[in-house]
Coordinates of C-alpha atoms in Angstrom, one line a residue:
M1 CA 18.9 13.4 -8.0
K2 CA 22.5 13.3 -6.8
K3 CA 24.7 16.3 -6.7
R4 CA 26.9 14.8 -9.5
V5 CA 23.9 14.7 -11.8
I6 CA 22.6 18.2 -10.8
A7 CA 26.1 19.6 -11.5
A8 CA 26.0 18.2 -15.0
L9 CA 22.4 19.5 -15.5
L10 CA 23.3 22.9 -14.3
T11 CA 26.3 23.1 -16.6
A12 CA 23.9 22.6 -19.4
L13 CA 21.3 25.1 -18.3
M14 CA 22.6 27.9 -20.5
V15 CA 19.4 29.1 -22.0
T16 CA 16.1 28.0 -23.5
G17 CA 14.8 24.5 -23.9
L18 CA 11.2 23.6 -25.0
V19 CA 7.7 23.1 -23.5
A20 CA 5.0 22.2 -23.7
G21 CA 3.6 19.2 -22.0
C22 CA 6.8 20.0 -20.3
G23 CA 5.9 23.5 -20.9
D24 CA 7.5 24.0 -24.3
K25 CA 4.6 24.1 -26.6
G26 CA 5.9 25.4 -29.9
G27 CA 4.6 28.6 -31.4
S28 CA 4.1 30.7 -28.3
D29 CA 7.3 32.7 -27.9
A30 CA 7.1 33.6 -24.2
G31 CA 5.7 30.2 -23.3
S32 CA 8.3 28.3 -25.1
D33 CA 11.5 29.0 -26.9
A34 CA 11.3 32.3 -28.8
S35 CA 10.9 32.1 -32.5
N36 CA 13.8 32.9 -34.8
P37 CA 14.2 33.5 -38.5
A38 CA 14.2 30.1 -40.2
P39 CA 17.3 28.9 -42.1
D40 CA 16.7 27.5 -45.5
A41 CA 15.0 24.2 -45.1
G42 CA 13.9 24.0 -48.7
T43 CA 15.0 20.4 -49.2
A44 CA 12.4 19.1 -46.7
A45 CA 9.7 17.1 -48.4
P46 CA 6.2 18.5 -48.0
A47 CA 4.1 17.3 -45.0
T48 CA 1.4 14.8 -45.5
E49 CA -1.9 14.2 -43.7
E50 CA -0.6 11.0 -42.0
T51 CA 2.8 9.8 -41.1
G52 CA 4.4 6.5 -41.6
D53 CA 2.7 5.3 -44.8
D54 CA 5.9 5.0 -46.8
A55 CA 8.7 5.7 -44.3
G56 CA 11.8 3.9 -45.4
D57 CA 10.6 3.3 -48.9
D58 CA 14.2 3.6 -50.1
A59 CA 15.7 2.3 -46.9
Q60 CA 17.6 -0.8 -46.2
T61 CA 15.5 -2.4 -43.4
P62 CA 16.5 -5.2 -41.0
D63 CA 14.7 -8.5 -40.7
E64 CA 13.3 -7.3 -37.3
G65 CA 12.6 -3.7 -36.4
G66 CA 15.1 -2.3 -33.8
D67 CA 18.1 -4.4 -34.8
A68 CA 19.9 -1.6 -36.6
A69 CA 23.5 -2.5 -36.9
G70 CA 23.9 -6.2 -37.3
T71 CA 27.6 -6.4 -38.1
A72 CA 27.8 -2.7 -39.0
D73 CA 31.0 -0.8 -38.0
F74 CA 30.0 2.7 -36.8
T75 CA 33.6 3.7 -36.3
G76 CA 34.2 4.2 -40.0
E77 CA 32.8 6.5 -42.7
D78 CA 29.1 6.9 -43.2
P79 CA 28.1 4.4 -45.9
Q80 CA 25.5 6.8 -47.4
L81 CA 22.6 4.4 -47.3
A82 CA 19.4 5.5 -49.0
K83 CA 16.8 6.5 -46.4
K84 CA 13.8 8.6 -46.1
V85 CA 12.7 9.4 -42.5
K86 CA 9.4 11.0 -41.3
I87 CA 9.5 13.5 -38.5
L88 CA 6.4 14.5 -36.6
T89 CA 6.6 17.4 -34.2
I90 CA 4.6 20.3 -32.6
W91 CA 6.9 23.0 -34.0
A92 CA 6.6 24.9 -37.2
E93 CA 9.6 24.7 -39.5
D94 CA 10.5 28.3 -38.7
N95 CA 10.1 28.0 -34.9
D96 CA 12.6 26.7 -32.3
N97 CA 13.1 23.0 -32.6
G98 CA 11.5 23.0 -36.0
I99 CA 14.4 25.1 -37.2
L100 CA 17.0 22.8 -35.7
L101 CA 15.4 19.5 -36.8
N102 CA 15.2 20.7 -40.4
K103 CA 18.6 22.2 -40.3
I104 CA 20.3 19.1 -39.0
C105 CA 18.6 17.0 -41.7
E106 CA 19.7 19.5 -44.3
N107 CA 23.3 19.4 -43.1
Y108 CA 23.4 15.7 -43.0
K109 CA 22.2 15.4 -46.5
N110 CA 24.5 18.1 -47.8
E111 CA 27.6 17.2 -45.8
V112 CA 27.4 13.5 -45.3
N113 CA 24.7 11.5 -47.1
P114 CA 23.2 12.7 -50.4
N115 CA 20.9 9.7 -50.4
F116 CA 19.1 10.9 -47.2
E117 CA 15.6 12.4 -47.4
W118 CA 13.2 13.6 -44.8
E119 CA 9.6 14.5 -44.5
Y120 CA 8.5 17.0 -41.8
E121 CA 5.0 17.2 -40.4
M122 CA 3.7 19.4 -37.6
V123 CA 0.7 18.7 -35.4
A124 CA -1.0 20.9 -32.9
A125 CA 0.4 20.4 -29.4
D126 CA -3.0 19.5 -27.9
Q127 CA -3.4 16.9 -30.6
L128 CA 0.0 15.2 -30.2
Q129 CA -0.9 12.5 -27.7
Q130 CA -4.0 11.4 -29.7
K131 CA -2.1 11.4 -32.9
I132 CA 0.7 9.3 -31.5
S133 CA -1.8 6.9 -29.8
T134 CA -3.6 6.4 -33.1
L135 CA -0.4 5.8 -35.1
A136 CA 1.0 3.4 -32.4
A137 CA -2.2 1.4 -32.5
S138 CA -1.9 0.9 -36.2
N139 CA 1.9 0.2 -36.0
D140 CA 2.5 3.3 -38.1
L141 CA 4.6 5.6 -35.9
P142 CA 7.0 8.0 -37.7
D143 CA 10.7 7.4 -37.6
F144 CA 11.2 10.3 -35.2
F145 CA 8.4 12.1 -33.3
A146 CA 8.1 14.7 -30.6
Y147 CA 6.4 13.4 -27.4
E148 CA 6.0 14.1 -23.7
A149 CA 8.4 12.6 -21.2
G150 CA 7.0 10.8 -18.2
A151 CA 3.7 8.8 -18.2
P152 CA 2.8 9.3 -21.9
L153 CA 6.2 7.9 -23.0
V154 CA 6.1 5.0 -20.5
T155 CA 3.0 3.7 -22.3
L156 CA 5.0 3.4 -25.5
I157 CA 8.0 1.8 -23.7
E158 CA 5.8 -0.8 -22.1
A159 CA 4.2 -1.5 -25.5
D160 CA 7.7 -2.0 -26.9
K161 CA 7.0 0.6 -29.6
I162 CA 10.1 2.7 -29.4
V163 CA 13.9 2.4 -29.6
N164 CA 15.9 1.8 -26.5
V165 CA 18.1 4.9 -27.0
S166 CA 20.7 3.8 -24.4
E167 CA 21.4 0.6 -26.4
A168 CA 21.3 2.5 -29.7
L169 CA 23.8 5.1 -28.5
E170 CA 26.1 2.5 -27.2
E171 CA 25.9 0.6 -30.5
I172 CA 26.8 3.6 -32.6
G173 CA 29.3 5.0 -30.1
A174 CA 27.4 8.2 -29.4
T175 CA 26.6 7.9 -25.7
Q176 CA 29.1 10.7 -24.7
Y177 CA 27.2 13.3 -26.8
I178 CA 24.1 13.3 -24.5
N179 CA 24.4 15.5 -21.5
E180 CA 24.5 13.4 -18.4
G181 CA 22.1 15.6 -16.5
A182 CA 19.5 15.5 -19.3
A183 CA 19.8 11.7 -19.6
E184 CA 19.3 11.2 -15.8
L185 CA 16.4 13.6 -15.8
M186 CA 14.6 11.8 -18.6
K187 CA 15.3 8.3 -17.1
G188 CA 13.8 9.6 -13.8
L189 CA 10.7 10.8 -15.6
S190 CA 10.1 7.4 -17.3
G191 CA 11.3 5.4 -14.2
T192 CA 13.7 3.3 -16.3
E193 CA 17.3 2.5 -16.1
D194 CA 17.8 3.0 -19.8
L195 CA 17.0 6.1 -21.9
Y196 CA 14.2 5.8 -24.4
D197 CA 14.1 9.4 -25.7
L198 CA 16.3 12.2 -27.0
P199 CA 16.3 15.6 -25.3
L200 CA 15.2 18.7 -27.1
G201 CA 15.6 21.1 -24.2
L202 CA 16.9 21.4 -20.6
N203 CA 15.2 24.0 -18.3
A204 CA 15.0 25.3 -14.8
E205 CA 11.8 27.1 -13.7
G206 CA 10.9 29.8 -11.2
F207 CA 9.5 33.3 -10.8
W208 CA 10.5 36.2 -13.0
Y209 CA 9.7 39.7 -11.6
N210 CA 9.7 43.3 -12.8
K211 CA 12.2 45.1 -10.7
A212 CA 10.8 48.6 -11.2
L213 CA 7.3 47.4 -10.0
F214 CA 8.8 45.7 -7.0
E215 CA 10.7 49.0 -6.1
Q216 CA 7.5 51.0 -6.7
A217 CA 5.6 48.9 -4.2
G218 CA 8.5 48.6 -1.7
C219 CA 8.9 44.8 -2.2
E220 CA 11.9 42.6 -1.5
V221 CA 12.4 39.3 -3.2
P222 CA 10.5 36.7 -1.2
K223 CA 12.2 33.5 0.1
T224 CA 9.2 32.0 1.9
W225 CA 5.5 31.6 1.0
D226 CA 4.5 34.0 3.8
E227 CA 6.8 36.6 2.3
F228 CA 5.4 35.8 -1.2
E229 CA 1.9 36.5 0.1
E230 CA 3.1 39.8 1.6
V231 CA 4.6 40.8 -1.7
L232 CA 1.3 40.1 -3.5
T233 CA -0.6 42.1 -1.0
K234 CA 1.8 45.1 -1.3
L235 CA 1.7 45.1 -5.1
D236 CA -2.0 44.9 -5.1
A237 CA -2.3 47.8 -2.6
A238 CA 0.0 49.9 -4.8
G239 CA -2.3 49.4 -7.8
I240 CA 0.0 47.0 -9.5
Q241 CA -1.2 43.7 -10.9
P242 CA 0.8 41.2 -8.8
L243 CA 0.7 38.1 -11.1
V244 CA 0.2 37.1 -14.7
T245 CA 0.0 33.6 -16.2
G246 CA -0.9 32.0 -19.5
G247 CA -4.3 30.8 -18.4
S248 CA -5.4 30.1 -22.0
D249 CA -2.5 27.7 -22.4
K250 CA -3.5 26.0 -19.1
W251 CA -0.1 24.4 -18.3
P252 CA 1.3 27.6 -16.9
A253 CA -1.5 27.7 -14.3
T254 CA -0.9 24.1 -13.3
R255 CA 2.7 25.0 -12.8
L256 CA 1.6 27.4 -10.1
I257 CA -0.3 24.7 -8.3
N258 CA 2.7 22.4 -8.5
A259 CA 4.9 25.1 -7.1
V260 CA 2.8 25.4 -3.9
A261 CA 2.2 21.6 -3.7
V262 CA 5.9 20.7 -3.9
R263 CA 7.0 23.3 -1.3
T264 CA 4.2 22.2 1.2
C265 CA 4.0 18.5 0.5
G266 CA 7.5 17.5 -0.7
N267 CA 9.4 17.3 -3.9
D268 CA 8.1 13.7 -4.5
I269 CA 4.5 14.4 -4.0
M270 CA 3.4 14.0 -7.6
T271 CA 5.3 10.7 -7.9
K272 CA 3.5 9.5 -4.8
T273 CA 0.1 10.4 -6.3
A274 CA 0.9 8.7 -9.6
N275 CA 2.0 5.6 -7.8
G276 CA -1.2 5.5 -5.7
E277 CA 0.7 6.2 -2.4
T278 CA -1.1 9.5 -1.9
P279 CA -4.5 10.4 -3.3
Y280 CA -4.9 13.5 -5.5
T281 CA -7.5 14.5 -3.0
D282 CA -4.9 14.8 -0.2
A283 CA -5.5 17.8 2.0
G284 CA -2.1 19.3 1.0
L285 CA -2.9 19.1 -2.7
V286 CA -6.4 20.6 -2.2
A287 CA -4.8 23.4 -0.3
A288 CA -2.3 24.1 -3.1
A289 CA -5.1 24.3 -5.6
D290 CA -7.1 26.5 -3.3
T291 CA -4.2 28.8 -2.9
V292 CA -3.9 29.6 -6.6
A293 CA -7.7 29.9 -6.8
A294 CA -7.6 32.4 -4.0
W295 CA -5.0 34.5 -5.9
A296 CA -7.4 34.6 -8.8
E297 CA -10.4 35.5 -6.6
K298 CA -8.5 38.4 -5.1
G299 CA -7.9 39.7 -8.6
Y300 CA -4.1 39.2 -8.5
F301 CA -4.1 37.9 -12.1
G302 CA -6.1 40.8 -13.4
E303 CA -9.0 40.5 -15.8
G304 CA -9.6 37.6 -18.2
I305 CA -7.1 35.2 -16.6
T306 CA -8.1 32.3 -18.8
T307 CA -7.9 34.3 -22.0
V308 CA -4.3 35.4 -21.6
D309 CA -1.8 33.3 -23.4
M310 CA 1.8 32.8 -22.3
N311 CA 3.2 35.1 -25.0
T312 CA 1.0 37.9 -23.8
A313 CA 1.8 37.1 -20.2
G314 CA 5.5 37.5 -20.9
S315 CA 5.0 40.7 -22.7
M316 CA 3.0 42.1 -19.8
L317 CA 5.8 41.4 -17.4
M318 CA 8.4 43.0 -19.6
N319 CA 6.2 46.0 -20.3
G320 CA 5.5 46.6 -16.6
K321 CA 1.8 45.6 -16.8
A322 CA 2.2 42.9 -14.2
A323 CA 4.9 42.2 -11.6
I324 CA 5.5 38.4 -11.4
L325 CA 5.4 35.6 -14.0
Y326 CA 6.2 31.9 -13.4
N327 CA 8.2 30.6 -16.4
G328 CA 11.2 28.6 -17.3
S329 CA 14.8 29.4 -18.3
W330 CA 13.7 29.4 -21.9
F331 CA 12.2 32.8 -21.2
T332 CA 15.7 34.3 -21.3
Q333 CA 15.5 34.4 -25.1
N334 CA 12.6 36.8 -24.9
L335 CA 14.2 38.8 -22.2
A336 CA 17.5 39.2 -24.1
D337 CA 15.6 40.5 -27.2
E338 CA 15.6 44.3 -26.9
S339 CA 12.7 44.5 -29.3
Q340 CA 10.6 42.5 -26.9
N341 CA 11.9 43.6 -23.6
P342 CA 11.6 47.4 -22.9
A343 CA 12.7 46.7 -19.3
G344 CA 16.2 46.3 -20.6
K345 CA 19.1 44.1 -19.6
D346 CA 18.6 44.6 -15.9
G347 CA 14.9 45.3 -15.6
I348 CA 13.7 41.7 -14.9
G349 CA 14.8 39.6 -12.0
F350 CA 14.5 35.9 -11.1
F351 CA 13.9 34.0 -7.9
N352 CA 13.3 30.3 -7.0
I353 CA 9.9 29.1 -5.7
P354 CA 9.6 30.2 -2.1
V355 CA 9.9 27.6 0.6
S356 CA 7.4 26.7 3.3
D357 CA 9.5 24.3 5.4
E358 CA 13.1 23.4 4.6
S359 CA 12.6 19.9 5.9
V360 CA 9.8 19.4 3.3
S361 CA 11.3 21.0 0.3
S362 CA 14.6 22.9 0.4
A363 CA 15.4 26.3 -1.1
T364 CA 18.2 24.6 -3.0
S365 CA 15.8 22.4 -5.0
Y366 CA 14.5 23.6 -8.4
S367 CA 11.7 22.7 -10.7
M368 CA 13.4 21.3 -13.9
N369 CA 12.2 19.8 -17.1
C370 CA 13.5 18.5 -20.4
G371 CA 10.8 20.0 -22.6
N372 CA 9.2 17.8 -25.2
I373 CA 11.4 15.0 -26.2
L374 CA 12.1 13.0 -29.4
A375 CA 11.4 9.3 -29.6
M376 CA 12.0 6.8 -32.4
D377 CA 9.8 4.1 -33.8
K378 CA 11.4 0.7 -33.1
S379 CA 10.0 -1.0 -36.2
K380 CA 11.5 1.5 -38.6
Y381 CA 14.9 1.8 -36.9
D382 CA 17.6 0.3 -39.1
E383 CA 21.2 0.8 -40.0
A384 CA 20.6 3.9 -42.2
T385 CA 18.6 5.5 -39.3
A386 CA 21.4 4.6 -36.9
W387 CA 23.9 6.5 -39.1
F388 CA 21.7 9.6 -39.1
L389 CA 21.2 9.2 -35.3
K390 CA 25.0 9.2 -34.8
Y391 CA 25.3 12.4 -36.8
F392 CA 22.4 14.0 -35.0
C393 CA 23.9 13.4 -31.5
E394 CA 27.4 14.4 -32.5
N395 CA 26.2 17.7 -34.0
M396 CA 23.0 18.9 -32.4
G397 CA 24.8 20.5 -29.4
D398 CA 26.9 22.8 -31.6
L399 CA 24.1 23.4 -34.0
A400 CA 21.7 24.6 -31.3
M401 CA 24.4 26.8 -29.7
N402 CA 25.5 28.3 -33.1
E403 CA 22.0 28.8 -34.5
M404 CA 20.1 29.8 -31.5
A405 CA 22.5 30.1 -28.5
T406 CA 20.6 27.4 -26.7
V407 CA 21.4 24.1 -25.0
K408 CA 19.2 21.2 -25.9
G409 CA 20.7 18.5 -23.8
Y410 CA 23.7 17.6 -25.9
T411 CA 27.4 18.3 -25.4
Y412 CA 28.8 21.1 -27.4
S413 CA 32.2 22.7 -28.3
A414 CA 30.8 26.0 -29.6
S415 CA 31.1 29.0 -27.4
A416 CA 28.5 31.7 -27.0
E417 CA 28.6 34.9 -25.1
L418 CA 26.0 34.7 -22.4
D419 CA 23.5 37.5 -22.0
P420 CA 22.9 38.9 -18.5
Y421 CA 19.6 37.0 -18.1
T422 CA 21.1 33.6 -18.9
Q423 CA 23.9 34.3 -16.5
M424 CA 21.4 35.4 -13.9
V425 CA 19.7 32.0 -14.0
L426 CA 23.0 30.1 -13.9
D427 CA 24.1 32.2 -10.9
A428 CA 20.8 31.7 -9.1
I429 CA 20.8 27.9 -9.3
N430 CA 24.5 27.1 -8.8
E431 CA 23.6 26.1 -5.3
S432 CA 21.0 23.6 -6.5
T433 CA 21.1 20.1 -4.9
E434 CA 17.9 18.5 -6.2
G435 CA 15.4 18.8 -9.0
F436 CA 11.6 18.1 -9.2
A437 CA 9.3 17.7 -12.1
W438 CA 6.1 19.5 -13.2
W439 CA 2.5 18.9 -12.3
E440 CA 1.6 16.5 -15.1
A441 CA 5.0 14.7 -15.5
K442 CA 3.8 11.4 -13.9
M443 CA 0.2 11.6 -15.0
S444 CA -1.3 9.4 -17.7
S445 CA -2.5 11.3 -20.8
E446 CA -6.1 11.2 -19.6
V447 CA -5.3 12.4 -16.1
S448 CA -3.0 15.1 -17.5
K449 CA -5.8 16.3 -19.9
T450 CA -8.2 16.5 -17.0
A451 CA -5.7 18.4 -14.8
Q452 CA -5.2 21.0 -17.5
E453 CA -8.7 21.3 -18.8
N454 CA -10.1 21.8 -15.3
V455 CA -7.6 24.4 -14.2
Q456 CA -9.5 27.1 -16.0
P457 CA -12.8 26.5 -14.1
L458 CA -10.6 26.5 -10.9
L459 CA -9.2 29.9 -11.9
N460 CA -12.7 31.3 -12.8
G461 CA -14.2 30.2 -9.5
D462 CA -16.4 27.6 -11.0
M463 CA -14.6 24.8 -9.2
T464 CA -13.1 24.6 -5.7
G465 CA -9.7 23.2 -5.0
E466 CA -11.4 20.0 -3.6
E467 CA -13.5 19.7 -6.7
Y468 CA -10.5 20.2 -9.0
M469 CA -8.5 17.6 -7.3
Q470 CA -11.4 15.2 -7.1
S471 CA -11.8 15.4 -10.9
I472 CA -8.2 14.4 -11.3
Q473 CA -8.6 11.5 -8.8
D474 CA -11.8 10.3 -10.6
V475 CA -10.0 9.9 -13.9
H476 CA -6.9 8.4 -12.1
D477 CA -9.2 5.7 -10.5
M478 CA -10.6 4.7 -13.9
Q479 CA -7.1 3.9 -15.3

């Protein structure tokens, strides 16, 4: 990732993004964007069991799906075409992106197009891929749906199921409203020259630490893995739980393996494994898994590592029950909330993943993600949808900043006073020259599922690092 792109990306990294497969799994405040009081979304139609059955009932549809404009002129006023869109996500209507998606629909209907309707459905994050796979197979995808960037999205791109967003944005004159860094990050994840998804977050990741506990144990912020290991030892000797992670959510634990793997094997290691250039059973990857397993065996994560969710993990850090938590920039929302963070405005610090060898992975490279993304069904994309998409891109940046003081990967004109924690993240990564993705970013859905399911046996001592990586390789070989 070139410095020009990183500069744009860092400009956008104000505060939270999303999750899940990317780590922003809606509903867990400390593991994704913190929940906020929901604005009135009362005009949203009630959710149904399945999506897509009657999407576009009132819509003007083109002869062929995906040809939205025809001879439409998107420089003029919105023609107020009748349209009902279906939106499938992993967020409740009163949580994070659920708030924003319903609010922007409500605003579009009230301010621009009274003939616009929408239906909002939520599915559990761990059921999202199966749900979308089933709907895609029956040519019944919803108009808009949350999904995971990387390999899962590539499957839909190759099947020609989703809208080419780059072409759509150019057609409607909205390209300039997508943050350049977010666009480049998502293109890189899908390995395409064009964009096929819309951002719903933009995040940097690293280690958050409790300053009081570090001071109590006489610890300095580590810059290398050797120093990190020394910090863990000191904290443990002082009777302080060194680490905490959301083991029950699984993805936070695989983030730790990724942190070690990237610094010891290179920023592109997971791309190489996905492409078959390096096996998942590579000695460096086995060692990374063994490192995290060893932390668990030493008791660094405390009791019940696989029963702690990310929300609880964040609370433990802020309440001084544990010293270090790996999390993303979205965690700043929790930190800035005085009701959640008794450590106060200066009680929690942040540091990048320690390095092993600067020639392998530099201290100025950061783990970055775009959270879960929003894709559009190609067969249902028409002129009416295009007009809504234009409004969506033009207004989502300001809406996210005004409603939640967050950046979602869109340009914005609204100004928001930054809290100290957000400023801390920005200051810490201003030197960044490169970004790398998370553990599962390039994995297929089945490989990703195996990687996350088996991380719990790894943490519990029921699998070795070699067995864990072999389980991933076995599923990869069957693809």
